[in-house]
Coordinates of C-alpha atoms and ligand atoms in Angstrom, one line a residue:
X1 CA 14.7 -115.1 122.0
X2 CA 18.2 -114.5 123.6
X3 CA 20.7 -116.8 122.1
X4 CA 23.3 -115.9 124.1
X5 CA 25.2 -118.6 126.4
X6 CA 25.0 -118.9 129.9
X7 CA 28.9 -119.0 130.1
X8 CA 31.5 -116.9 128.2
X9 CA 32.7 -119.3 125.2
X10 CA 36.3 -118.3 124.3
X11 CA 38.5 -120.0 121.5
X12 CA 40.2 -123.1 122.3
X13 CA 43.5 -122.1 120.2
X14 CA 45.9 -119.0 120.8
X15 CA 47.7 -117.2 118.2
X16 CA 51.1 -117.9 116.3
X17 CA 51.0 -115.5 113.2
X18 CA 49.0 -112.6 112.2
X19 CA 48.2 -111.3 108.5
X20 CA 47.9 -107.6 108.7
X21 CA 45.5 -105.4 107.5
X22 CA 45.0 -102.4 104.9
X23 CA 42.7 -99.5 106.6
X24 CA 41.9 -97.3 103.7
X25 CA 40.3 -94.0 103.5
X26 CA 36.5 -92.9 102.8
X27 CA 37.6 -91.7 99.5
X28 CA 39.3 -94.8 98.7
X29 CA 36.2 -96.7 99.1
X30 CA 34.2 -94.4 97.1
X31 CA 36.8 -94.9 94.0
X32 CA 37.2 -98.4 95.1
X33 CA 33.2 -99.5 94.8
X34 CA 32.7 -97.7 91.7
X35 CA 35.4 -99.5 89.8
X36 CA 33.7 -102.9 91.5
X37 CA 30.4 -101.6 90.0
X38 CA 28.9 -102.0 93.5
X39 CA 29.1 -104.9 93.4
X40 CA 31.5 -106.6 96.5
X41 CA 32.7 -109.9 94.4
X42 CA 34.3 -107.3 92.1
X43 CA 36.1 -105.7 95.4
X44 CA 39.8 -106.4 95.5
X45 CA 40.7 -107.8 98.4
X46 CA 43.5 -105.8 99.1
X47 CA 41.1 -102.8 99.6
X48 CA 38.8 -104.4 102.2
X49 CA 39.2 -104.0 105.6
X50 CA 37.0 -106.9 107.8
X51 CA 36.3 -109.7 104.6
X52 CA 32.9 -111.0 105.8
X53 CA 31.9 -112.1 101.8
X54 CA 32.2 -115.8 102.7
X55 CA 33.2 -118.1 105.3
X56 CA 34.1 -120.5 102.2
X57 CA 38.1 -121.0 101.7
X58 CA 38.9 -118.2 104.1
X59 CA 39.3 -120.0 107.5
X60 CA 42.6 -120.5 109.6
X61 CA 44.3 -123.6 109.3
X62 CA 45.6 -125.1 112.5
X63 CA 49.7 -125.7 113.1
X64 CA 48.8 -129.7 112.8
X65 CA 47.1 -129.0 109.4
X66 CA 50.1 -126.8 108.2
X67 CA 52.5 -129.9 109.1
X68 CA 50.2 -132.2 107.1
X69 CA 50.7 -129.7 104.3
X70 CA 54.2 -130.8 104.2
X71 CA 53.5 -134.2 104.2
X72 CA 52.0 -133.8 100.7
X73 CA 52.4 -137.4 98.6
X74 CA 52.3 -135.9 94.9
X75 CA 51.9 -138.5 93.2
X76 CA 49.7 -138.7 90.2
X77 CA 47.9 -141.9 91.5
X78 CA 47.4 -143.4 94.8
X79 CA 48.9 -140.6 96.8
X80 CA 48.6 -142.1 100.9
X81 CA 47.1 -138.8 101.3
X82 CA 43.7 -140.1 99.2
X83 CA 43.7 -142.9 101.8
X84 CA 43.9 -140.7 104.8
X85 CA 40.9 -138.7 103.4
X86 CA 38.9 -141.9 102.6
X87 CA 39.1 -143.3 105.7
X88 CA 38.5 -140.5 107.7
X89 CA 35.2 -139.7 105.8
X90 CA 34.6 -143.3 107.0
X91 CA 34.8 -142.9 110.7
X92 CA 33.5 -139.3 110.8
X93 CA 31.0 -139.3 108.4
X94 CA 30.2 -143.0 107.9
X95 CA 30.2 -142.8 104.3
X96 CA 31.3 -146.0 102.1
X97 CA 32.8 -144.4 99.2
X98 CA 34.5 -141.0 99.0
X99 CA 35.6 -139.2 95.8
X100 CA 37.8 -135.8 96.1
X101 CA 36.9 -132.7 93.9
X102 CA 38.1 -129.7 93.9
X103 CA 35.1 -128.0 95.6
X104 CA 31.5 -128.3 96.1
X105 CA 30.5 -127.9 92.9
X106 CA 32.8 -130.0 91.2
X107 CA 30.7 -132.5 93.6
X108 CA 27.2 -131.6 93.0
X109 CA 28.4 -131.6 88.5
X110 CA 29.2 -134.9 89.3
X111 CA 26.3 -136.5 90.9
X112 CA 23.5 -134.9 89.4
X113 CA 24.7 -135.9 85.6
X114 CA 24.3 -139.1 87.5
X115 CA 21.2 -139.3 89.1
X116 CA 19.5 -136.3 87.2
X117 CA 16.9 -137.0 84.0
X118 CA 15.9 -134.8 81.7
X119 CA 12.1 -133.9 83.7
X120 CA 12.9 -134.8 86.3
X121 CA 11.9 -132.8 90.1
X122 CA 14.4 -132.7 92.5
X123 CA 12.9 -131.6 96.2
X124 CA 15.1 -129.4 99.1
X125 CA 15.1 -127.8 102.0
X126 CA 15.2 -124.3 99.9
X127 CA 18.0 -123.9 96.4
X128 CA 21.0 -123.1 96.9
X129 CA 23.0 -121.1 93.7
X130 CA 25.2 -123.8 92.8
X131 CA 23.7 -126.7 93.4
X132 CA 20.4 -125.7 91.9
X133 CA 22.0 -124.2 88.9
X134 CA 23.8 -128.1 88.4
X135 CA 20.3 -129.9 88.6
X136 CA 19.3 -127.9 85.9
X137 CA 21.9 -128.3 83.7
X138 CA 20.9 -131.6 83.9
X139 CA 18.0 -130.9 83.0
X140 CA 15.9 -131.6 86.1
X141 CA 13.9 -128.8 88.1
X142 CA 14.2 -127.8 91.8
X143 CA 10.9 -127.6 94.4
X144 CA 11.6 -126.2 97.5
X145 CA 10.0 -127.9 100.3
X146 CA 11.1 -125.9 102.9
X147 CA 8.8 -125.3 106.3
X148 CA 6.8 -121.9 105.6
X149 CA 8.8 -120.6 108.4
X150 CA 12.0 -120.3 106.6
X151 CA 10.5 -117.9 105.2
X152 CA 9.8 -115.2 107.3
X153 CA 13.3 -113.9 108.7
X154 CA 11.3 -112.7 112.1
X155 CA 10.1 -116.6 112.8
X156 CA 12.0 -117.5 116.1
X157 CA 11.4 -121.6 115.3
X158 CA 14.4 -123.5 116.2
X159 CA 14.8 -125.5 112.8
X160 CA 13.8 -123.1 110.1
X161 CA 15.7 -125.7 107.6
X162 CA 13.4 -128.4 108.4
X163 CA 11.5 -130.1 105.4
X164 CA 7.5 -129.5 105.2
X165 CA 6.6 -133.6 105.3
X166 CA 3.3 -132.5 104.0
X167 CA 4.5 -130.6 101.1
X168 CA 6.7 -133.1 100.1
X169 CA 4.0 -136.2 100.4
X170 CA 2.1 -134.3 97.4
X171 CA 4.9 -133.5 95.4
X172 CA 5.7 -137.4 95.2
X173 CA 2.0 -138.1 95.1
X174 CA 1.5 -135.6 91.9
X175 CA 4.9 -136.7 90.0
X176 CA 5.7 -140.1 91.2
X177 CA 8.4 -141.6 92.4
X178 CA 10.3 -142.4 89.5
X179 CA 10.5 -138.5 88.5
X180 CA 12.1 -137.7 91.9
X181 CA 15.5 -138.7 92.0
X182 CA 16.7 -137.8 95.2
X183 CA 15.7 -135.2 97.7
X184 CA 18.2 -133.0 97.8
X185 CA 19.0 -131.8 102.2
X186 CA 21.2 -129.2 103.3
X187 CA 22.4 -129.4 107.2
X188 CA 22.7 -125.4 108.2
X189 CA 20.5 -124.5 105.1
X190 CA 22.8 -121.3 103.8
X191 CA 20.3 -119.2 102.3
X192 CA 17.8 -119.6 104.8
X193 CA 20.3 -118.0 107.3
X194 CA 22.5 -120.9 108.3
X195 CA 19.2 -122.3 109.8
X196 CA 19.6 -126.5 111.3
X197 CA 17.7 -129.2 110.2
X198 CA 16.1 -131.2 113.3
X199 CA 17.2 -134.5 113.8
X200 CA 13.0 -135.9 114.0
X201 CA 12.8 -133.8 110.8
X202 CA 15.6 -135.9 109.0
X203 CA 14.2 -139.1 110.2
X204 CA 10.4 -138.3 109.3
X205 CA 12.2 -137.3 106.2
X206 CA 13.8 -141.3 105.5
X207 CA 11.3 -143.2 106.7
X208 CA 9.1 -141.5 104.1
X209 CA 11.8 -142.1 101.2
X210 CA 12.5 -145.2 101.8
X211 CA 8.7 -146.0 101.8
X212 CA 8.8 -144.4 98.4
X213 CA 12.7 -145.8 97.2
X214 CA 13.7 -142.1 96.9
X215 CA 17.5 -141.4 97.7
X216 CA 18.5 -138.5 99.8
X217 CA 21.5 -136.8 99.3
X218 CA 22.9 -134.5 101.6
X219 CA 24.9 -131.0 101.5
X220 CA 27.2 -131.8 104.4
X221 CA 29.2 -128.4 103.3
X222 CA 28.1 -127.0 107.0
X223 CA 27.2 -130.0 108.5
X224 CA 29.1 -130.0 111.9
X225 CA 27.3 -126.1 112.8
X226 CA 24.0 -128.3 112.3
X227 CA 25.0 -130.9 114.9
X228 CA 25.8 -128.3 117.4
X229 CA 22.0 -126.6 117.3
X230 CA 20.7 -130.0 117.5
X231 CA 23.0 -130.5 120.7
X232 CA 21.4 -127.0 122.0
X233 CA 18.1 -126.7 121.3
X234 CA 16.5 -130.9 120.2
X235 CA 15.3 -133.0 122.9
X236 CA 17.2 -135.7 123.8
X237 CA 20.8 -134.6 122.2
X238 CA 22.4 -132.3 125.1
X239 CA 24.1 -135.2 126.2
X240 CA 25.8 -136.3 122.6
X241 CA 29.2 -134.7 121.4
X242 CA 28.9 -133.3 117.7
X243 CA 30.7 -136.2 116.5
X244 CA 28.2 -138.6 117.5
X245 CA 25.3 -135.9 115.9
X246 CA 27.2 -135.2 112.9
X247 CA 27.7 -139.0 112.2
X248 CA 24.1 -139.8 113.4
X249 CA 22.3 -137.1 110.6
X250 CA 24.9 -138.8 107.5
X251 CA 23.4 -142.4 108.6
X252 CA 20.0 -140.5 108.0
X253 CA 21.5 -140.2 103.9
X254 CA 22.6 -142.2 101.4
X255 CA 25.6 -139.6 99.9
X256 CA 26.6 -136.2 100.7
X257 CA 28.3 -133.0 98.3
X258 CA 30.7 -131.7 100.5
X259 CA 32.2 -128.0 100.2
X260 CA 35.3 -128.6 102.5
X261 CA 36.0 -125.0 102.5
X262 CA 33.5 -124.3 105.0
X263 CA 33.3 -126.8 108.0
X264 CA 36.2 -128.6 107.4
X265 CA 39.0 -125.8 107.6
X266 CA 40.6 -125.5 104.3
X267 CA 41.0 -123.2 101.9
X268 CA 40.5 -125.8 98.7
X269 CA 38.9 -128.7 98.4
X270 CA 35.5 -130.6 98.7
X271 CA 34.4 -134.7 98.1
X272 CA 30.9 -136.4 96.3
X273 CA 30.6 -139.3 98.7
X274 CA 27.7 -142.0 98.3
X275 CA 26.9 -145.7 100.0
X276 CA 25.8 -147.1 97.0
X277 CA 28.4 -149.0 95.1
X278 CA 26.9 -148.3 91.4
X279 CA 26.7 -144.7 91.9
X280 CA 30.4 -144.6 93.0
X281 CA 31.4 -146.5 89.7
X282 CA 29.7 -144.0 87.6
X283 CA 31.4 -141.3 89.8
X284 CA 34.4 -142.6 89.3
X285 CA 34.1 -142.6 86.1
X286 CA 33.0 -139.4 85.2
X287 CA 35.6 -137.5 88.2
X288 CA 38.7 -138.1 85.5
X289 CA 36.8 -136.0 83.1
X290 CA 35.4 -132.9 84.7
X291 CA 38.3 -133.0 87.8
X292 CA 41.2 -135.7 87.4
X293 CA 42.0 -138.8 88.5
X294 CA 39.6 -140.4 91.1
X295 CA 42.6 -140.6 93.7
X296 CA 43.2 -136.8 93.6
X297 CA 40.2 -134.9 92.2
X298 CA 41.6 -131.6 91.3
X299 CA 43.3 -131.6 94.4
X300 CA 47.5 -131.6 95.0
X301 CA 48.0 -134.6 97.6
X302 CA 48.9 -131.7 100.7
X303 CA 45.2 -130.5 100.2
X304 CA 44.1 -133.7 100.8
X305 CA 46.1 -134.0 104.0
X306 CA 45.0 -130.4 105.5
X307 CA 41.2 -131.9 104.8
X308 CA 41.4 -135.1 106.9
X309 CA 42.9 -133.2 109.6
X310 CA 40.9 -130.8 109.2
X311 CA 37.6 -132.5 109.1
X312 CA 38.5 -134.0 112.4
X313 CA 39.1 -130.6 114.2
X314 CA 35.6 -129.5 112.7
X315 CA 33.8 -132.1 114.7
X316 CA 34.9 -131.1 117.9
X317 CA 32.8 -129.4 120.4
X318 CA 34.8 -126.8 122.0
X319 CA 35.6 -125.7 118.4
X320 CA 32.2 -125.4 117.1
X321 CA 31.5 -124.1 120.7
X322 CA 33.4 -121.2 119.9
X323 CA 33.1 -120.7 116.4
X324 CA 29.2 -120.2 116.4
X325 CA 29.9 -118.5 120.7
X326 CA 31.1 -115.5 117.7
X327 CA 28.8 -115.5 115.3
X328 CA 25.9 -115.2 118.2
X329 CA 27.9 -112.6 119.9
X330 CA 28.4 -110.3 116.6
X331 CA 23.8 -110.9 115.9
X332 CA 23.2 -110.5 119.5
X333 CA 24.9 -106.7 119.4
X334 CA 23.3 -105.7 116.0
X335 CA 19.8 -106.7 117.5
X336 CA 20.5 -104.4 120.9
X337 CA 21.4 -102.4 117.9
X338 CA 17.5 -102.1 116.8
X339 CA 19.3 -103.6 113.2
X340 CA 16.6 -106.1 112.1
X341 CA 17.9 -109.7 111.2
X342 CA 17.1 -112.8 110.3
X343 CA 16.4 -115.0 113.7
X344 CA 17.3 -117.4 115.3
X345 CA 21.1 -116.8 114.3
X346 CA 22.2 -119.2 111.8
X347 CA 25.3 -121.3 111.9
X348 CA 27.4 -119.3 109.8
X349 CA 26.9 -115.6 109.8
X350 CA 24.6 -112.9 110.3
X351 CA 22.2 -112.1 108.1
X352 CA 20.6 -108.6 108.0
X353 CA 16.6 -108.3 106.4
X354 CA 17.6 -106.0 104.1
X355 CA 13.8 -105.3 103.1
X356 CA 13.0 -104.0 106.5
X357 CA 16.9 -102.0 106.5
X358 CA 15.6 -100.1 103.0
X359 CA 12.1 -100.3 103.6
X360 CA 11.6 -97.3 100.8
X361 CA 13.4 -99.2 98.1
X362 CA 11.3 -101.9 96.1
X363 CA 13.2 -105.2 95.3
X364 CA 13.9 -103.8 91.9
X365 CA 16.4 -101.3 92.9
X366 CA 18.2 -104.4 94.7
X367 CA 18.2 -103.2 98.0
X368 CA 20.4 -106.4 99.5
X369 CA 23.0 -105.3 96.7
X370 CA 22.7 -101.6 97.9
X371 CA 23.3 -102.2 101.5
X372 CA 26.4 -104.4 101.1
X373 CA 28.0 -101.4 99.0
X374 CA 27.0 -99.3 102.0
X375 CA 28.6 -101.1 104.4
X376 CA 31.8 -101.2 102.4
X377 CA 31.8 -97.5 101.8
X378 CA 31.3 -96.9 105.9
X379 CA 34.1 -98.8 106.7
X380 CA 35.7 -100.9 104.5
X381 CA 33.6 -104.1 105.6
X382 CA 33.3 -106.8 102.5
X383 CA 29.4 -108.6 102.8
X384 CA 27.8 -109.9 100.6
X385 CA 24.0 -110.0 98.4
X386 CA 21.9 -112.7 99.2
X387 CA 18.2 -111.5 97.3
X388 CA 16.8 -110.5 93.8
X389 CA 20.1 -110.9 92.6
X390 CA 21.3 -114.1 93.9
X391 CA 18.1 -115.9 93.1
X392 CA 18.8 -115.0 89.3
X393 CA 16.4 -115.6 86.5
X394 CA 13.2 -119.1 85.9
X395 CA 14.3 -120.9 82.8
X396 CA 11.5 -118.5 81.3
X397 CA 13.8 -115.4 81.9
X398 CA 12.0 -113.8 84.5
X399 CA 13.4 -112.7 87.7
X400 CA 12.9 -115.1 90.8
X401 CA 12.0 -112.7 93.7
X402 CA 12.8 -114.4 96.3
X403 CA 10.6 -113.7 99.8
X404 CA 14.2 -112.9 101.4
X405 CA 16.5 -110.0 100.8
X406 CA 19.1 -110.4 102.7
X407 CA 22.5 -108.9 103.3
X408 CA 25.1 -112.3 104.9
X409 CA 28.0 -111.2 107.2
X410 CA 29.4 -114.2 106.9
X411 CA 32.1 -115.2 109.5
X412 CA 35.5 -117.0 108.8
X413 CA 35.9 -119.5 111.3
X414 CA 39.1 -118.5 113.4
X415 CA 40.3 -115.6 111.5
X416 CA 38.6 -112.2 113.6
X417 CA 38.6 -111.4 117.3
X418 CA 35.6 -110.4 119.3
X419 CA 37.0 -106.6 119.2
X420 CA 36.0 -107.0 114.9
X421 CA 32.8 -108.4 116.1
X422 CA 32.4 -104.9 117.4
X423 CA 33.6 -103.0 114.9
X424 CA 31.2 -104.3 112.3
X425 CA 28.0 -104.0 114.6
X426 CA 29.0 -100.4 114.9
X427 CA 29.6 -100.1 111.5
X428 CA 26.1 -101.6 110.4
X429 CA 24.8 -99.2 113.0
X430 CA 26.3 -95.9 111.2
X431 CA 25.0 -97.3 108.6
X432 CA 21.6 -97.5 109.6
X433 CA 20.8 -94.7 111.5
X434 CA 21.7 -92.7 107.8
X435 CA 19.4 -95.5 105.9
X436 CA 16.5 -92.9 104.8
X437 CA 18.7 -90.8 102.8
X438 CA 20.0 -94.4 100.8
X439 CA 19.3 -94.7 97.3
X440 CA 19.2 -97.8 95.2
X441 CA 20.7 -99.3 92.8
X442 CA 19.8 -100.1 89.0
X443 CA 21.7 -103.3 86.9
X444 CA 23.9 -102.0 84.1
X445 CA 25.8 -105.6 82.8
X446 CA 24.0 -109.0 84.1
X447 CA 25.9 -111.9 83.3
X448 CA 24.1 -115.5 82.0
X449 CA 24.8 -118.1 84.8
X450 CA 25.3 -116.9 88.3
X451 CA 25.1 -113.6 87.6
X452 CA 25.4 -112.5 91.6
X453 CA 29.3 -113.1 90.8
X454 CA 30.1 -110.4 88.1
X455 CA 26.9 -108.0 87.6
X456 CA 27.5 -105.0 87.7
X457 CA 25.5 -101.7 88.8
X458 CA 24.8 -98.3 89.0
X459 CA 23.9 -95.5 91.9
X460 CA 19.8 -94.7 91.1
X461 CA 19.3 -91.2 91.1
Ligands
P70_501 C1 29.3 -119.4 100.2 C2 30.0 -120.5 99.3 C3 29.2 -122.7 98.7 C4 28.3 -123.8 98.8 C5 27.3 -123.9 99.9 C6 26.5 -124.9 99.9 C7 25.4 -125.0 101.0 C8 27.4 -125.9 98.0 C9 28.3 -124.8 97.9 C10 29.3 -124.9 96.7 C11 30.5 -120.0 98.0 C12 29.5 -119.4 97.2 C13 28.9 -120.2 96.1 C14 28.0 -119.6 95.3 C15 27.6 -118.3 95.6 C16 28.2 -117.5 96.5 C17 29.2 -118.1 97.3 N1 29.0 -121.6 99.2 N2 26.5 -125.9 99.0 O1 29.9 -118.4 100.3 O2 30.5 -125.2 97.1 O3 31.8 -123.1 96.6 O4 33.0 -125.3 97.2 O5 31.8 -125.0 95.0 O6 27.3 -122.9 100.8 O7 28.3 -119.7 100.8 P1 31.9 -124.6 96.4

């Protein structure tokens, strides 16, 4: 399925300052990735060339959201810009309350020592690291009731993050409804491939919880890129802005996690927002001991300010127009490329099926982990692991394998032109047409939690 827009797209800023970049050397690299234990979180910066690890912090702030910056109230309590947040998560989002944290997961800690039993089954639309790793600390367990379809990176279906309704019917049917706390929904569901949610989905999806009293709680972290697919590709929504999509899937919810450092254009921050007044009592609560007080959250009163502005900008269309124009163009070369990837093209990034990259490497020798340090050594190009290693170990110790092994170019929103769109399909391309004579990779230090962030590896011989 061609993706691509009838129309050019182009960015709807221009550019006042530029951060330059370090070009470095093949030998560089080579010295640089073993001391990183190939693995790219252990990169420095300073030695990367295009940073494609995350879109998460690492977007450009706009001139108005600089100026708001320096209107930073510091004050310990009550700073004006907490109000300015709350009541723009109001009228975007439509969310009652709003409390600040300092990122997502200072969100998703929150809430699911809240809502979260010991035994308890928490449903989604597939686990994501954190926020999986959070509902078990609480000691509930994650089902993923994800469509089959997710699955299978080659499936062209237009919402691959939609829920399977039948799946989920069972699950309440064999636990009960008092076991399942909330169903946990992510809009542009990230390890899926930054794959949207359908708006008949979601409301399937509450008529079906509120049959059973089941809250649904929603990772808005991406939430805006999901309006936008909706607006292309459901029936019925080509007419509605983002705005009105974005605030039309929240009233489908009854609280969200948010990771502002995605959609909403800064570089710290995130909110646990809910509708339901005793949950926001307990939240409020509990934010002054895991992030500070409820006003502020872990946050300094300028970031704050530089997420109400920014959430606003993130709901606009010829933004979100542009920002996911780039992420289409940059798949849409890599598959004229041959370079097989996960489709449709997500929200967020480009994700390459590592399995079918490496096809002579079993999931053992990590071959997600092994092509993002062979991408860096080609030309200096950060990505980052999204398979064996990312899905981490059952509570039993063995290794989840999950179906996908993927490798996520992940794209900072307003940060690279169309010209480093170029560069890193060619890159991926030197990359592949050498991939027979690739070896793997074996794991020499795997950390407890999380361990994606800080294993490290060595070259198989
Ligand atoms: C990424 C980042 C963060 C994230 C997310 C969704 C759908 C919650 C969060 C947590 C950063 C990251 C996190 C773990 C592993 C690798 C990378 N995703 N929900 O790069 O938010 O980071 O603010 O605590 O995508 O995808 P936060």
């Amino acid at each position: 399925m061609k993706q691509q827009m009838k129309w050019s797209w182009a960015e709807p800023y221009k550019i006042k300052m530029v951060e330059l970049l370090k070009m470095t050397t093949p030998g560089q690299r080579k010295k640089a990735m073993q001391e990183a234990g190939f693995n790219t979180f252990l990169l420095k910066s300073e030695d990367v060339y295009i940073d494609l690890l995350t879109d998460s912090g690492t977007s450009a702030m706009s001139d108005r959201q600089w100026a708001g910056m320096m209107m930073g109230d510091e004050a310990y309590a009550g700073s004006r810009n907490f109000y300015h947040l709350e009541q723009v998560v109001r009228d975007v989002y439509g969310y009652k309350y709003m409390i600040p944290t300092h990122q997502g997961r200072g969100a998703e800690n929150i809430l699911s020592k809240i809502l979260i039993k010991k035994g308890d089954i928490i449903p989604g639309n597939m686990y994501f690291t954190t926020t999986r790793l959070h509902q078990e600390l609480a000691g509930g367990r994650f089902e993923d009731i994800i469509i089959d379809e997710a699955h299978d990176p080659e499936n062209e279906f237009p919402f691959k993050g939609n829920v399977n309704i039948e799946k989920l019917t069972k699950l309440i049917a064999k636990h009960g409804a008092e076991k399942i706390p909330y169903i946990s929904i992510a809009t542009s569901v990230n390890m899926a491939g930054g794959q949207p949610i359908s708006m008949q989905n979601l409301k399937e999806l509450r008529k079906l919880t509120t049959k059973h009293g089941i809250r649904i709680i929603h990772d808005m972290t991406r939430v805006a890129e999901n309006a936008f697919f909706i607006q292309q590709r459901e029936k019925g929504y080509d007419k509605k802005s983002v705005a009105e999509i974005v605030k039309e899937i929240c009233s489908c919810t009854d609280g969200a996690t948010m990771s502002a450092k995605k959609d909403a254009l800064v570089n710290i921050g995130g909110f646990l927002a809910i509708n339901d007044w005793d949950v926001f009592e307990e939240a409020r609560n509990m934010v002054v001991v895991y992030e500070g007080l409820h006003t502020y959250g872990g946050l300094a009163g300028r970031d704050m300010e530089a997420m109400a502005i920014g959430i606003g900008e993130s709901v606009d269309d010829n933004h979100i127009k542009a920002r996911i124009g780039q992420v289409i163009y940059l798949g849409e070369k890599m598959i004229d490329f041959g370079i097989p990837i996960v489709k449709p093209i997500g929200g967020h990034g480009i994700f390459v099926d590592a399995k079918k990259f490496l096809p002579h490497l079993s999931q053992d020798a990590f071959p997600a982990q092994t092509l993002a340090a062979e991408v860096y050594l080609d030309s200096g190009i950060r990505t980052m692991e999204r398979g064996v290693v990312s899905a981490g170990r059952k509570a039993n110790g063995e290794n989840y394998y999950p179906k996908l092994e993927l490798v996520r170019f992940t794209i900072p929103r307003r940060v690279y032109t169309q010209a480093h769109m170029d560069v890193i399909a060619e890159s991926t391309l030197r990359v592949f047409e050498r991939r027979n004579k690739i070896k793997g990779l074996e794991m020499v230090y795997e950390p407890k939690y999380l361990r994606f962030f800080q294993a490290r590896f060595k070259k198989l011989q």
